[in-house]
Coordinates of C-alpha atoms in Angstrom, one line a residue:
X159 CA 84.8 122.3 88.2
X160 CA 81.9 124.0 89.2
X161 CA 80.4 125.0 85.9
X162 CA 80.4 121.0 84.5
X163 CA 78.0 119.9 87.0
X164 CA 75.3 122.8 85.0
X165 CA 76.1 121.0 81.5
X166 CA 73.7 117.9 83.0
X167 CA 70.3 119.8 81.9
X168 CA 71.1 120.5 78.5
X169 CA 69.2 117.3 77.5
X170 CA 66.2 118.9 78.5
X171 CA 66.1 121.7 76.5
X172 CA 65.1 119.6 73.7
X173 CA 61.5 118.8 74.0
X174 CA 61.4 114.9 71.7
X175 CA 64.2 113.3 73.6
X176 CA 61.8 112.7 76.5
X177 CA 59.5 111.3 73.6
X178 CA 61.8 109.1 72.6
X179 CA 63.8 107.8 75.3
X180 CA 67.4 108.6 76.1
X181 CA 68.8 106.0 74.0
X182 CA 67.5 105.2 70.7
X183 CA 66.3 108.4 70.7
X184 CA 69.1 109.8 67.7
X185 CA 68.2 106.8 65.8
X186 CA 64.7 107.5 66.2
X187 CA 64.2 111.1 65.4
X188 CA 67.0 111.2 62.8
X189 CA 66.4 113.7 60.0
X190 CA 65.4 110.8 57.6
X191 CA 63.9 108.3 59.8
X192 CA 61.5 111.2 61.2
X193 CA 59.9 112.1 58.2
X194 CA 59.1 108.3 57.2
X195 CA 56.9 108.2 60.9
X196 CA 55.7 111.6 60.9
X197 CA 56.4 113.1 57.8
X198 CA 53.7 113.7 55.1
X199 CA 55.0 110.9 52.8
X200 CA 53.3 107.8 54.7
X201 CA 49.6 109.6 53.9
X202 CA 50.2 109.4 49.5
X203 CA 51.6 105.2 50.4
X204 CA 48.8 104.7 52.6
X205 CA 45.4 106.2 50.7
X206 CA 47.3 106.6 47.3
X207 CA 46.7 105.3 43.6
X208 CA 48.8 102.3 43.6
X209 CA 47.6 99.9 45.8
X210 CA 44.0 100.1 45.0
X211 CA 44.1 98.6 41.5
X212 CA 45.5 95.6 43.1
X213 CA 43.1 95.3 45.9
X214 CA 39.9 95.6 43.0
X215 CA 41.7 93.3 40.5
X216 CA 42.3 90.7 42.6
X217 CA 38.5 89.8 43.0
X218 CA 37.6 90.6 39.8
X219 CA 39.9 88.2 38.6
X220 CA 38.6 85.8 41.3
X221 CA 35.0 86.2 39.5
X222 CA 36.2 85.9 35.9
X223 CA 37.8 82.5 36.8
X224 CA 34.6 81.1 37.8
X225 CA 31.8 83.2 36.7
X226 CA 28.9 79.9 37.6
X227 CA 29.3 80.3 40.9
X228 CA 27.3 83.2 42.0
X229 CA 24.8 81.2 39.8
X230 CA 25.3 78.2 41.9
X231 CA 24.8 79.9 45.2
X232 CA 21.5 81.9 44.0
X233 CA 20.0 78.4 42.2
X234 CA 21.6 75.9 44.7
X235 CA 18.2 74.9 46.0
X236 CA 16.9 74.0 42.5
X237 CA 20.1 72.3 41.5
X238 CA 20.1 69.6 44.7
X239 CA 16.5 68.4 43.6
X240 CA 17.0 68.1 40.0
X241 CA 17.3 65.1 39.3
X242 CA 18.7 66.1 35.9
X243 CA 20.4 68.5 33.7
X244 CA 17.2 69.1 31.6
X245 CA 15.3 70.0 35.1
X246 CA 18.2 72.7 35.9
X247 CA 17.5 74.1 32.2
X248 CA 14.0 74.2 32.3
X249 CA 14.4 75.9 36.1
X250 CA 16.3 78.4 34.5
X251 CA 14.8 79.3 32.0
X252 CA 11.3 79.7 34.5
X253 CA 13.7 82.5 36.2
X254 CA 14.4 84.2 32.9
X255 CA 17.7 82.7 32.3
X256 CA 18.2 82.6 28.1
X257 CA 21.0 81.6 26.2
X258 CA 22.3 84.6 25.9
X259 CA 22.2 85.3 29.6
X260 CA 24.2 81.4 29.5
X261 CA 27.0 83.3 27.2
X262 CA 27.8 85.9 30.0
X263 CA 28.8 82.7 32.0
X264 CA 30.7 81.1 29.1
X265 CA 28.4 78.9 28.1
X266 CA 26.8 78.2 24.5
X267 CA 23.6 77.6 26.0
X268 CA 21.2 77.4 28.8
X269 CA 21.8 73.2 28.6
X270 CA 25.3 73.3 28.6
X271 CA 25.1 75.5 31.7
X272 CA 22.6 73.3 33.5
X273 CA 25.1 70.1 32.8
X274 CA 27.8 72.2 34.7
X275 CA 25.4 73.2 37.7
X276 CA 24.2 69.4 37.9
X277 CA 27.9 68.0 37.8
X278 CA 29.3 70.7 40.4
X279 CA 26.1 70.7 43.5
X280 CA 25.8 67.6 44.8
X281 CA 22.4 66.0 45.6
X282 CA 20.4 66.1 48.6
X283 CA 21.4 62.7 49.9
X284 CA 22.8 61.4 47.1
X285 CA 21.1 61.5 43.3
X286 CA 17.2 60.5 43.6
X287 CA 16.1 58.5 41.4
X288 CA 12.9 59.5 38.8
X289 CA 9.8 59.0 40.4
X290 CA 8.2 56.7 38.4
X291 CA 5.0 57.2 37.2
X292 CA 2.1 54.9 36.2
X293 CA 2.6 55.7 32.2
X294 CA 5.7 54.1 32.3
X295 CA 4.9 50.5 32.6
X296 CA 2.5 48.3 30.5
X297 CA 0.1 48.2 33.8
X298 CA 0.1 51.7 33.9
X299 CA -0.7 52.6 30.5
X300 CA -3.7 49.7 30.5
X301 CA -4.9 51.6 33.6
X302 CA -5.1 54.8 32.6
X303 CA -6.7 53.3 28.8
X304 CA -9.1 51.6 30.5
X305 CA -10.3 54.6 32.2
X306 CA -9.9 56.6 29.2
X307 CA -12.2 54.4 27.6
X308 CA -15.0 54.5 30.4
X309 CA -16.6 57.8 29.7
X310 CA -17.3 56.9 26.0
X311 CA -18.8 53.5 26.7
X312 CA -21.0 55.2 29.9
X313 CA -22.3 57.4 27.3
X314 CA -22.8 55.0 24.3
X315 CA -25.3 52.8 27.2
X316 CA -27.0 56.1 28.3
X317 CA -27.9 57.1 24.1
X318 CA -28.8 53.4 23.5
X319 CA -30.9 53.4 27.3
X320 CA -32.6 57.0 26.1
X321 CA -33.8 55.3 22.6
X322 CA -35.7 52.7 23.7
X323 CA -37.1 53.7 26.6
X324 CA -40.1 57.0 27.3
X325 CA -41.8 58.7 29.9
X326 CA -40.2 59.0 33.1
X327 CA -37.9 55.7 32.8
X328 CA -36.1 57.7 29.9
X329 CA -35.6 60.4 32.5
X330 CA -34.2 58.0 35.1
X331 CA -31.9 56.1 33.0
X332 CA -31.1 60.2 31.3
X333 CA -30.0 61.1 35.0
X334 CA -28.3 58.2 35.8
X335 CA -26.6 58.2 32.8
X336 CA -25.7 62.2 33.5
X337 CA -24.3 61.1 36.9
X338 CA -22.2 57.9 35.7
X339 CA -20.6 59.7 33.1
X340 CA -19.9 62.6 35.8
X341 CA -18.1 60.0 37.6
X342 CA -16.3 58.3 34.5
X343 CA -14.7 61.9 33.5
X344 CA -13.6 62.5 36.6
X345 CA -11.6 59.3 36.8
X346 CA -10.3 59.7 33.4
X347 CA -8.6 62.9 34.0
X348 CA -7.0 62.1 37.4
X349 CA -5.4 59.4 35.5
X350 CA -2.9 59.1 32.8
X351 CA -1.8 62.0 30.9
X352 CA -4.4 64.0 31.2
X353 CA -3.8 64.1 35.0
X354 CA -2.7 67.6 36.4
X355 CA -3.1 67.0 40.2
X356 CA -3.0 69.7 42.4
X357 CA -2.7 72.1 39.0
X358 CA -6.5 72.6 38.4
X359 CA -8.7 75.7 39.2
X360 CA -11.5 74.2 40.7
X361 CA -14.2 76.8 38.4
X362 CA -13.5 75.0 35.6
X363 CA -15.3 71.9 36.7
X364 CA -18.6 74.2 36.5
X365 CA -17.1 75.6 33.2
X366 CA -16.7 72.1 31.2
X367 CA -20.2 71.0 32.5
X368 CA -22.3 74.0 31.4
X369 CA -20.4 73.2 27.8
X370 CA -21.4 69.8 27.6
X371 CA -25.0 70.8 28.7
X372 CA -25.0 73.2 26.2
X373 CA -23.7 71.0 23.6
X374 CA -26.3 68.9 24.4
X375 CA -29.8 71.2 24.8
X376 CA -28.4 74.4 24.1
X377 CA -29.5 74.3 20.5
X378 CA -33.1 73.5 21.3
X379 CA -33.1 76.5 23.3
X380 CA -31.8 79.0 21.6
X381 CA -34.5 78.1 19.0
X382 CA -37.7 78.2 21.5
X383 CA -36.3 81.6 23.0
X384 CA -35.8 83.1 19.4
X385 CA -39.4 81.7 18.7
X386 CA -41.0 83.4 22.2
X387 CA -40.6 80.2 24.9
X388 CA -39.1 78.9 26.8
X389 CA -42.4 76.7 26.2
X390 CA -42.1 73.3 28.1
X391 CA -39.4 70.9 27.5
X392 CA -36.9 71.7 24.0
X393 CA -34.6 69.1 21.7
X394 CA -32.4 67.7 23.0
X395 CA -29.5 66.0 21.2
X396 CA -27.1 64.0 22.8
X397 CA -24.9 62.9 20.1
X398 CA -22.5 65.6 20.4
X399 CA -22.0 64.4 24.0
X400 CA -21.2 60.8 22.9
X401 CA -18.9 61.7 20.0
X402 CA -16.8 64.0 22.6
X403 CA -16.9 61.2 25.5
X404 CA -15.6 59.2 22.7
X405 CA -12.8 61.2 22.0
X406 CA -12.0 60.7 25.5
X407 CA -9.4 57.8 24.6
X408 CA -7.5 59.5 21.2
X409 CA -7.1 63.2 23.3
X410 CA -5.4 61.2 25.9
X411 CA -3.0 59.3 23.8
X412 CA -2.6 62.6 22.1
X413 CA -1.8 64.2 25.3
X414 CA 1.0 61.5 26.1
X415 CA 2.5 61.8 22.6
X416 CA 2.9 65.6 22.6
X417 CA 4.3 64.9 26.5
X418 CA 6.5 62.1 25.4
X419 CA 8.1 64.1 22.0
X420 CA 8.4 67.3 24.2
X421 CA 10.6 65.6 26.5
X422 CA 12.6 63.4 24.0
X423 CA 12.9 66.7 22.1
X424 CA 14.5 68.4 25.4
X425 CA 17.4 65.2 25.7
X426 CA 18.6 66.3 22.0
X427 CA 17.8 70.5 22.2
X428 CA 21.2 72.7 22.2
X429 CA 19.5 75.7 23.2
X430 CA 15.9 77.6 24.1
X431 CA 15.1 78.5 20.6
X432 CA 15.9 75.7 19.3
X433 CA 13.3 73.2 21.3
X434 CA 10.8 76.2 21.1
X435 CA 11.2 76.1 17.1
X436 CA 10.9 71.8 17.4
X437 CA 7.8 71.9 19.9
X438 CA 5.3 74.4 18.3
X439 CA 5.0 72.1 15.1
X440 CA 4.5 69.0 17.4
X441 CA 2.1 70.9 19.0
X442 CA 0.2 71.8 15.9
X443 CA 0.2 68.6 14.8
X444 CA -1.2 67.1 18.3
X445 CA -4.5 69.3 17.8
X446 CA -4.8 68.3 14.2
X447 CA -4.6 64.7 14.9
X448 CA -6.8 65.3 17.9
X449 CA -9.9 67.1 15.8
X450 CA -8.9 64.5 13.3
X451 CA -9.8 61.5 15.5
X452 CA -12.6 63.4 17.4
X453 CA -14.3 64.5 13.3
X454 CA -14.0 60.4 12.6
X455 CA -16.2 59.8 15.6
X456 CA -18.6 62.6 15.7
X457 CA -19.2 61.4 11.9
X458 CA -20.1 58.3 13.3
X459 CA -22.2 59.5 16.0
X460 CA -24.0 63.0 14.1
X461 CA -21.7 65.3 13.0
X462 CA -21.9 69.0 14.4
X463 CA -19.2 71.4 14.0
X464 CA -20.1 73.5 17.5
X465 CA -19.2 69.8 19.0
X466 CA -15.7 70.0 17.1
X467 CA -15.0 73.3 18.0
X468 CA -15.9 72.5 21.3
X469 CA -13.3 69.4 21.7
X470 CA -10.4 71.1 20.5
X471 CA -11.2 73.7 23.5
X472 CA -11.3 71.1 25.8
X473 CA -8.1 69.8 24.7
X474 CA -6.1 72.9 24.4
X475 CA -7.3 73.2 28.3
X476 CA -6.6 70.2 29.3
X477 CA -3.1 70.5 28.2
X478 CA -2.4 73.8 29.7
X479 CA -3.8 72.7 32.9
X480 CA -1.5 69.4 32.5
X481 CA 1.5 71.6 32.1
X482 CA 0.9 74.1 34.9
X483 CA -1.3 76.9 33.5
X484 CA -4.6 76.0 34.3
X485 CA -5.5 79.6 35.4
X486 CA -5.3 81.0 31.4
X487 CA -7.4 77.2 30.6
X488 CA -9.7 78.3 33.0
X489 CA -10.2 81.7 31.6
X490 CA -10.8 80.2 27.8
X491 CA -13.5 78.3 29.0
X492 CA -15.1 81.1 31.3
X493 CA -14.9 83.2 28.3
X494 CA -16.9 80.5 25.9
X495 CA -19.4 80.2 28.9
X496 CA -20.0 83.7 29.3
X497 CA -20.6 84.5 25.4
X498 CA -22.7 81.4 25.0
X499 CA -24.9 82.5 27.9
X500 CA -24.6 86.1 26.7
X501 CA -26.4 85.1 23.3
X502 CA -29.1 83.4 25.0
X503 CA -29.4 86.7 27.3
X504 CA -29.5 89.0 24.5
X505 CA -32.0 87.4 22.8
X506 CA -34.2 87.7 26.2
X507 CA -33.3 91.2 26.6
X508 CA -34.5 91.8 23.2
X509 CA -38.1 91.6 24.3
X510 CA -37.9 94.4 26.2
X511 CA -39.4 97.6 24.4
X512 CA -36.9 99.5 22.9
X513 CA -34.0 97.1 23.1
X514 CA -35.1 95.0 19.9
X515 CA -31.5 95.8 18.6
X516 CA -30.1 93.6 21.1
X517 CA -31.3 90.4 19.6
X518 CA -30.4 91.5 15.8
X519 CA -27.1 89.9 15.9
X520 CA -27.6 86.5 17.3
X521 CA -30.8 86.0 15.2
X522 CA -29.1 86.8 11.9
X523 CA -26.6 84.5 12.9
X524 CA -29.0 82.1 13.5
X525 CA -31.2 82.8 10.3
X526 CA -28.3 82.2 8.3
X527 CA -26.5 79.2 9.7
X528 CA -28.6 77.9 11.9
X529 CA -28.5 77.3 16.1
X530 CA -25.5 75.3 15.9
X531 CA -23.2 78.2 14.8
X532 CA -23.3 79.9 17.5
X533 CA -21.3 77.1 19.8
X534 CA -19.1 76.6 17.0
X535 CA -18.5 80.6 16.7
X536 CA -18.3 80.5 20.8
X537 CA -15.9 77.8 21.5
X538 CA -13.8 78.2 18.1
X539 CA -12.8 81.5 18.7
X540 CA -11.9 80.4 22.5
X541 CA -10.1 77.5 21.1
X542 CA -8.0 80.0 18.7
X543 CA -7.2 81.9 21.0
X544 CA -5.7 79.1 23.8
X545 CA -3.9 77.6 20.8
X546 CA -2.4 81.1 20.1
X547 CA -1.3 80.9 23.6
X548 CA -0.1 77.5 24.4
X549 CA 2.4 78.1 21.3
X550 CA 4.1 80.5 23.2
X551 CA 3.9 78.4 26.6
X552 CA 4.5 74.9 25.6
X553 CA 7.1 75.9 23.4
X554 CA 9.0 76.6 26.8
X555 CA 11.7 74.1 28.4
X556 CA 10.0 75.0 31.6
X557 CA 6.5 73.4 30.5
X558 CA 7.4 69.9 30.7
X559 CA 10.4 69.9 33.5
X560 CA 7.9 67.4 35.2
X561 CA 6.3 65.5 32.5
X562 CA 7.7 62.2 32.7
X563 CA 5.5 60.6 30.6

């Protein structure tokens, strides 16, 4: 009996049953069940090929079954304040979205994709109204006439007040009629269609009034510097002035009636290219009718083409500026300014020894056309080249998001 009591530590020879317990131990370290805990089969199931697929597919799949809604998220902010589809497009498409970008989300165009974003994001506090603007009521568009009007009848009292009166009351009722019509522009253009509030560049001011002075006396200088002067006072002609206040009125309906066809044009549009290719011929059009109006009046009032030229760069600026890009408006009519003071510098630069080549060009120019070509070379050639550029940028959805006229 002696050698049975010695059997007891035989459990202890093996080194996993104190792992494992006493009891489940066999069930635990079993051949087979040992190799699924500890074996190196659990590291292929746990790292291998198989389940990744699935874990990648499964959002991949989640993105493919609603492909707007990154779009959503990134644009939610713009979506909520639209208060519109054609807003959302014309948002869009000011971030570079195209309708080919619109196809990637399943969607024929950038319009149909701005109707989905406007029916899915609800508005802040519910859908806000349109603000209504003055244009759209028969008060408002007697207001903004009326001071559409005011510029051309200031002027047409200050030319009839500077023909029958001499000496120094002509010059009082020529500065008083200087400041009035000041005051009548600036009303007109904060009014209306032409109205681009907080969307001017506040050089151009000083721009458009050394235009209209030139229009006015810079032909009568031009000829007393080419002829040695300045000597005393020079011509001054201020029918040019009074044909373009006069014009006032027709660029302003104009302005509403390009504004107005834009936006209708944006309701009926199925894609980018397809309002771009509708709005540059309205645009076109707009000018033509504009110089059309503006040639009627100056032919009542003493035709001169630098005074043409000149009102179809003041349109073409004022309807940049009105649909929010007053910095390249700005520039066209720095750039007019700068060559018109240019020719009357090079002429004075000419009289300095040596430098006689300097004035060759604008006096030829002169010689053969006379003073008034060189505003209408100036401005024309500034004019071209805002037209060539609001072609491009009015043709955009994003140009008249806000025009409600």
């Amino acid at each position: 009996m002696a050698p049975q009591p010695q059997a007891a530590p035989h459990p202890r020879a093996v080194p996993g049953a104190e792992a494992v317990g006493p009891a489940p131990a066999p069930e635990a370290v079993g051949p087979a069940p040992a190799l699924e805990a500890v074996g190196p089969a659990p590291a292929p199931e746990a790292v291998g090929p198989a389940p990744a697929p699935e874990a990648v597919a499964k959002p991949n799949r989640r993105g493919s079954a609603d492909p707007v809604k990154a779009l959503m998220h990134r644009h939610r902010e713009l979506c909520e304040r639209a208060v519109d589809p054609l807003e959302i497009a014309a948002g869009l498409e000011a971030h570079g979205v195209t309708d080919r970008t619109a196809a990637r989300f399943r969607h024929r165009d950038v319009f149909s994709l701005a109707e989905e974003l406007y029916a899915r994001v609800p508005r802040q506090n519910g859908a806000p109204p349109r603000p209504a603007t003055e244009d759209g009521t028969r008060s408002g568009w007697a207001g903004w006439t009326v001071a559409a009007l005011a510029p051309g009848a200031v002027a047409a009292l200050t030319v009839t007040g500077l023909a029958l009166t001499e000496g120094p009351v002509r010059l009082a009722v020529g500065a008083a009629g200087v400041l009035c019509l000041a005051a009548a522009l600036a009303v007109a253009v904060r009014r209306g269609p032409l109205r681009a509030a907080g969307r001017t560049v506040p050089a151009a001011r000083v721009w458009t009034l050394w235009l209209l002075a030139y229009a006015v006396g810079g032909d009568g200088l031009l000829q007393q510097v080419l002829a040695g002067g300045p000597d005393g006072a020079w011509d001054i002609t201020p029918q040019p002035l009074l044909g373009l206040a006069l014009a006032v009125a027709p660029a302003a309906w104009c302005a509403r009636l390009f504004a107005a066809r834009a936006r209708r044009r944006l309701t009926v549009s199925r894609g980018l290219e397809d309002f771009a290719a509708g709005t540059r011929p309205l645009l076109l059009a707009t000018v033509a009718l504009h110089l059309a109006a503006l040639a009627g009046l100056l032919a009542l009032t003493g035709f001169a083409p630098g005074a043409l030229a000149l009102g179809a760069l003041l349109l073409l600026a004022r309807l940049l500026t009105v649909h929010e890009f007053p910095e390249t408006a700005a520039s066209g009519l720095a750039a007019a300014c700068a060559a018109e003071a240019l020719a009357l510098a090079s002429v004075l630069a000419g009289r300095v020894p040596g430098c006689d080549l300097l004035a060759v060009p604008v006096r030829a120019l002169v010689d053969t056309w006379g003073p008034g070509a060189v505003p209408t070379l100036v401005c024309g050639a500034a004019a071209l080249g805002l037209l060539a550029h609001a072609t491009a940028a009015l043709s955009r959805a994003s140009a008249h998001a806000a025009t409600g006229t």
